[in-house]
Coordinates of C-alpha atoms in Angstrom, one line a residue:
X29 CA 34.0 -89.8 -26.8
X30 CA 32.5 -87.4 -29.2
X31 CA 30.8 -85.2 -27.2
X32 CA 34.2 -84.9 -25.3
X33 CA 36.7 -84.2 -28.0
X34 CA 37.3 -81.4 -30.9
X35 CA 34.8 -82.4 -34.1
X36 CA 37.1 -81.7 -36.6
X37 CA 40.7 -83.3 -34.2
X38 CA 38.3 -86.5 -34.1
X39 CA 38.4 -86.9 -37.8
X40 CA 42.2 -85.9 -38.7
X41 CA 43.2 -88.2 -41.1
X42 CA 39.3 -89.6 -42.0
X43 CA 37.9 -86.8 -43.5
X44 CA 39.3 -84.2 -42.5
X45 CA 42.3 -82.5 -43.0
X46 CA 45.0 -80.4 -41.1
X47 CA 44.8 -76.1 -41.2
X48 CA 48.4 -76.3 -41.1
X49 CA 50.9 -78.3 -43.2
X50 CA 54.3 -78.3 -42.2
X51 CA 56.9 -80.2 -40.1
X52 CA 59.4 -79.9 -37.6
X53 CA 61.2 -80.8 -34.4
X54 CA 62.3 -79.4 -31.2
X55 CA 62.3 -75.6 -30.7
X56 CA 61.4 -74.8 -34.2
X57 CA 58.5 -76.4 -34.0
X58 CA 57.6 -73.7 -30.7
X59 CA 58.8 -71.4 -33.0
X60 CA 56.9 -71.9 -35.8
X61 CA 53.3 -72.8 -34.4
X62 CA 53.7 -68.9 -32.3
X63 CA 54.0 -67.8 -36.1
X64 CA 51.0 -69.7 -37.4
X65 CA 49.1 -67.7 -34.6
X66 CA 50.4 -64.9 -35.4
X67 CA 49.7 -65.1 -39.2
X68 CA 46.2 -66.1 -38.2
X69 CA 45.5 -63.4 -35.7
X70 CA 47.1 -60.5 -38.3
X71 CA 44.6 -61.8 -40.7
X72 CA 41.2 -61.9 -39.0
X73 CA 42.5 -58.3 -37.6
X74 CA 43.3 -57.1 -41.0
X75 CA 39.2 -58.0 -42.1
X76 CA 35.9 -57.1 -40.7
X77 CA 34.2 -59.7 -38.8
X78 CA 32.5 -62.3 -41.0
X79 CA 34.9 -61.4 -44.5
X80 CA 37.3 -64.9 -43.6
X81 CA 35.9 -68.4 -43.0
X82 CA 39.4 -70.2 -43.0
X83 CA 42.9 -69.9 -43.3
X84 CA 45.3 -73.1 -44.3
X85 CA 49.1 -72.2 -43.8
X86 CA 51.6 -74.7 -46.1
X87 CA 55.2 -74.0 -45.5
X88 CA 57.8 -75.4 -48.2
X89 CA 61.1 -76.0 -46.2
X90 CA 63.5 -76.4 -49.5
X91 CA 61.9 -72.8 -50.9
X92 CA 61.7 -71.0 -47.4
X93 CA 58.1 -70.3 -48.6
X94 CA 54.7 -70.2 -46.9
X95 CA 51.7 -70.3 -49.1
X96 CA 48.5 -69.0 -47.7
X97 CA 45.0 -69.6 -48.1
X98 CA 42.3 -67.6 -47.2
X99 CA 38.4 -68.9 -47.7
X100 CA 36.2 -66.0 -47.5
X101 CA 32.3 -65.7 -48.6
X102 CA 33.2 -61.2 -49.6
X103 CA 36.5 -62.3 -51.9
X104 CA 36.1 -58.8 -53.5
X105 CA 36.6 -57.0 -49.7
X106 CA 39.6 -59.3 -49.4
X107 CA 40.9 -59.2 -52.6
X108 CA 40.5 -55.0 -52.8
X109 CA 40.7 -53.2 -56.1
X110 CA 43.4 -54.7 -58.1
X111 CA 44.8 -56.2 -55.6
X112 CA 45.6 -53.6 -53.4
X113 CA 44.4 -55.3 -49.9
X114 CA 46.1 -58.5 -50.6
X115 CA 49.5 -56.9 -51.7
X116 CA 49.1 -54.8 -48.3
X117 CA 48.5 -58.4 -46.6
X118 CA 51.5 -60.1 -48.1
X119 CA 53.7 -57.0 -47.5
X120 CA 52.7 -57.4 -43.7
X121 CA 53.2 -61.0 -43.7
X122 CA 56.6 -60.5 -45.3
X123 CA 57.5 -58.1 -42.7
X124 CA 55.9 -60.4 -39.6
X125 CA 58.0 -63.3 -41.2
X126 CA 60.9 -62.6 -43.3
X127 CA 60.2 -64.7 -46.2
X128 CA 58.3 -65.2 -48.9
X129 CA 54.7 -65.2 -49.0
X130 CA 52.4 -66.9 -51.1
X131 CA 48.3 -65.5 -51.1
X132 CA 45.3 -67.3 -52.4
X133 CA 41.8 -66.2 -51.7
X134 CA 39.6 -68.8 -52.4
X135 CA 35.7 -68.1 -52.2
X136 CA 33.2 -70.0 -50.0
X137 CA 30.2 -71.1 -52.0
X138 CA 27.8 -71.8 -49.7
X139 CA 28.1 -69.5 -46.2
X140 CA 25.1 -70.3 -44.5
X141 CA 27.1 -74.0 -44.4
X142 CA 29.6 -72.7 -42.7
X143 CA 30.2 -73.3 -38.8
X144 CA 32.6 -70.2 -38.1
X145 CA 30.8 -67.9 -40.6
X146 CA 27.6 -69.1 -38.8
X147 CA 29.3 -68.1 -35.5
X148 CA 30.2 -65.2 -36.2
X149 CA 26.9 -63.7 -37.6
X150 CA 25.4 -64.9 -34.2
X151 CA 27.9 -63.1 -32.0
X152 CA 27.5 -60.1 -34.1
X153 CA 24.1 -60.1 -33.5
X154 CA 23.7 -60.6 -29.8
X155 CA 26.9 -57.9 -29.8
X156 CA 24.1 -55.6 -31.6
X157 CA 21.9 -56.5 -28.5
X158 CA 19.5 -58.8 -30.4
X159 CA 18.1 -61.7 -29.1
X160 CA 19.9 -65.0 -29.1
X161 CA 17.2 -66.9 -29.4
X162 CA 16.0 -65.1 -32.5
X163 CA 19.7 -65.1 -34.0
X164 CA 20.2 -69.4 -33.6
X165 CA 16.6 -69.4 -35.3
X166 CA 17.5 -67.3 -38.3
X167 CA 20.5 -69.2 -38.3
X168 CA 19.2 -72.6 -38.4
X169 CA 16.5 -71.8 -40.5
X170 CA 19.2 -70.4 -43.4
X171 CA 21.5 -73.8 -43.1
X172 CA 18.5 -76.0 -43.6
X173 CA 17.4 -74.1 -46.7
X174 CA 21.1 -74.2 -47.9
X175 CA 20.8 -78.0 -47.7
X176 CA 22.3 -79.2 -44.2
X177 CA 21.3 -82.3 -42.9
X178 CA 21.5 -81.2 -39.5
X179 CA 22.8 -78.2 -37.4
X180 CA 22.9 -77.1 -33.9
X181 CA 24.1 -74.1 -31.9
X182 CA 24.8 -73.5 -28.3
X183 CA 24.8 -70.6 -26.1
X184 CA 26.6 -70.1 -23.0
X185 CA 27.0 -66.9 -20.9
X186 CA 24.8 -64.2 -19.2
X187 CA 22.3 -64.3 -22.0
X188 CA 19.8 -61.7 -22.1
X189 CA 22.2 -59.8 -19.3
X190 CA 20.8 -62.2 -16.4
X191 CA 22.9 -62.9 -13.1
X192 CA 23.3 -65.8 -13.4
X193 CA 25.2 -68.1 -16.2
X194 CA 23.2 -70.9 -18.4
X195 CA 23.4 -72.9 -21.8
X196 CA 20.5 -72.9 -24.6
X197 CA 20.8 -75.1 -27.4
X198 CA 18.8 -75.5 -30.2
X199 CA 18.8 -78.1 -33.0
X200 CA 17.3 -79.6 -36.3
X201 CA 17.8 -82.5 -38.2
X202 CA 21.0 -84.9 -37.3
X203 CA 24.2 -84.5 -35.3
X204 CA 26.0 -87.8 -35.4
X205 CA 29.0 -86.9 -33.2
X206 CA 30.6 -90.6 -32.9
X207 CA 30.3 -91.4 -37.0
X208 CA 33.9 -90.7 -38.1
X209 CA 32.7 -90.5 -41.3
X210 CA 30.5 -87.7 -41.0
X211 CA 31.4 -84.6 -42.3
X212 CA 30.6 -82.2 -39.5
X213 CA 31.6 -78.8 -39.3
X214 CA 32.6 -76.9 -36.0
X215 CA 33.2 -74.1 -34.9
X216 CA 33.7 -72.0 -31.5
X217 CA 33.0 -67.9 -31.0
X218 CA 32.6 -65.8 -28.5
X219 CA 30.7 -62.7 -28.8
X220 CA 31.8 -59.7 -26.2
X221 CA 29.2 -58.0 -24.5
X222 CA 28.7 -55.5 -21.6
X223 CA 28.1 -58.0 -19.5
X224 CA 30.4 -60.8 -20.2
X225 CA 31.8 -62.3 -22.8
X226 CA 29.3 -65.4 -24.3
X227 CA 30.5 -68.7 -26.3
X228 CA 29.0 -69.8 -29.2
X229 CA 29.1 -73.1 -30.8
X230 CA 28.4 -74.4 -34.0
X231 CA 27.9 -78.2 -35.2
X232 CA 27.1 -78.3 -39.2
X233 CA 26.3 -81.6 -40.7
X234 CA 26.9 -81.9 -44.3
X235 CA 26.4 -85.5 -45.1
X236 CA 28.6 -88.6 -44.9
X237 CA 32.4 -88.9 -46.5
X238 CA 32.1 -92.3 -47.7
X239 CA 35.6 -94.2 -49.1
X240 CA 36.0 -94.5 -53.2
X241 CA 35.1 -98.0 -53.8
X242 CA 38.1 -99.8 -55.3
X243 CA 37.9 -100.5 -58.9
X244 CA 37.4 -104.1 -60.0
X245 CA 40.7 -105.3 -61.9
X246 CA 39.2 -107.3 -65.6
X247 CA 40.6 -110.5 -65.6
X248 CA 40.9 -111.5 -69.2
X249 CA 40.5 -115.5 -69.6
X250 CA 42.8 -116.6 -73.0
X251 CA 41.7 -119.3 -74.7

């Protein structure tokens, strides 16, 4: 079953937790999830490829406000000077969605742990015409030094520009798909070449999540 499903949907509520935070029922639920893509899509639009890891949405119903995080590994590029690409972003936001907007930019300390950022700097790559096979090495090679416990990456397309379709995977170290409480990172890109688009995938394996042990009531004896 986890080979079959989303990484990160397999462990909702274990150790991982939802992008978006919000509630509701009926049509505004359709309503609201076009907005989410929306937001989403005006953000990684408004940056340069590889500038934003993440974005969590958090709508507050009772304030009609949305707050907005954005993990990037380049918070200065996001941020701008003094503010000035962030205030552009809300402004937009506020335009897109007609109520108040709340910006974080939060930095991401470790990129070469990152499955998306990971992604991305392969399907730039093999954009730039280099090969894949040299980008998932380089890849690998920079998450193992950054301290991942496994990682592996799959390629699927006309790779290389050859008629015909295929899949190359490479991997080191552990990828324990089924373990719920694994911490695995994933992530899907595609990178668009002259030939076809190709898919990228991206499994990151940070270690285990294991559960706080509960602490041990003292149980005072009186005399």
């Amino acid at each position: 079953m986890g080979r079959k499903v989303h990484p990160i949907g397999f462990r909702l509520g274990i150790v991982k937790e939802h992008y978006a935070r919000w509630y509701a029922e009926g049509k505004e639920y359709q309503t609201l999830l076009a907005e989410d893509l929306k937001l989403r899509e005006l953000i990684f639009a408004s940056h340069e490829r590889g500038s934003v890891a993440s974005v969590d949405i958090e709508r507050l119903p009772a304030a009609k406000q949305i707050s907005i995080k954005i993990s990037t590994p380049k918070p200065g590029i996001v941020i701008g000077r003094k503010g000035s690409s962030v205030n552009q972003l809300r402004k937009k936001i506020e335009n897109l969605t007609k109520k108040k907007i709340h910006v974080d930019v939060v930095e991401v300390e470790n990129p070469d742990m990152s499955a998306f950022l990971i992604g991305q700097s392969i399907a730039q790559q093999i954009e730039n015409r280099v090969s894949h096979k040299r980008a998932m090495k380089q890849a690998i090679r920079r998450a193992n030094r950054a301290g991942a416990k496994g990682i592996m990456i799959t390629c699927s397309g006309r790779l290389g520009g050859a008629d015909m379709a295929r899949r190359e995977s490479q991997r080191e170290g552990r990828i324990p798909r089924h373990t719920l409480r694994a911490d695995i990172d994933y992530a899907n890109v595609e990178a668009l070449t002259t030939f076809s688009k190709i898919g990228i995938k991206v499994w990151v394996y940070k270690g285990d999540i294991l559960p706080k042990p509960k602490e041990e009531a003292n149980v005072g004896f009186s005399n």
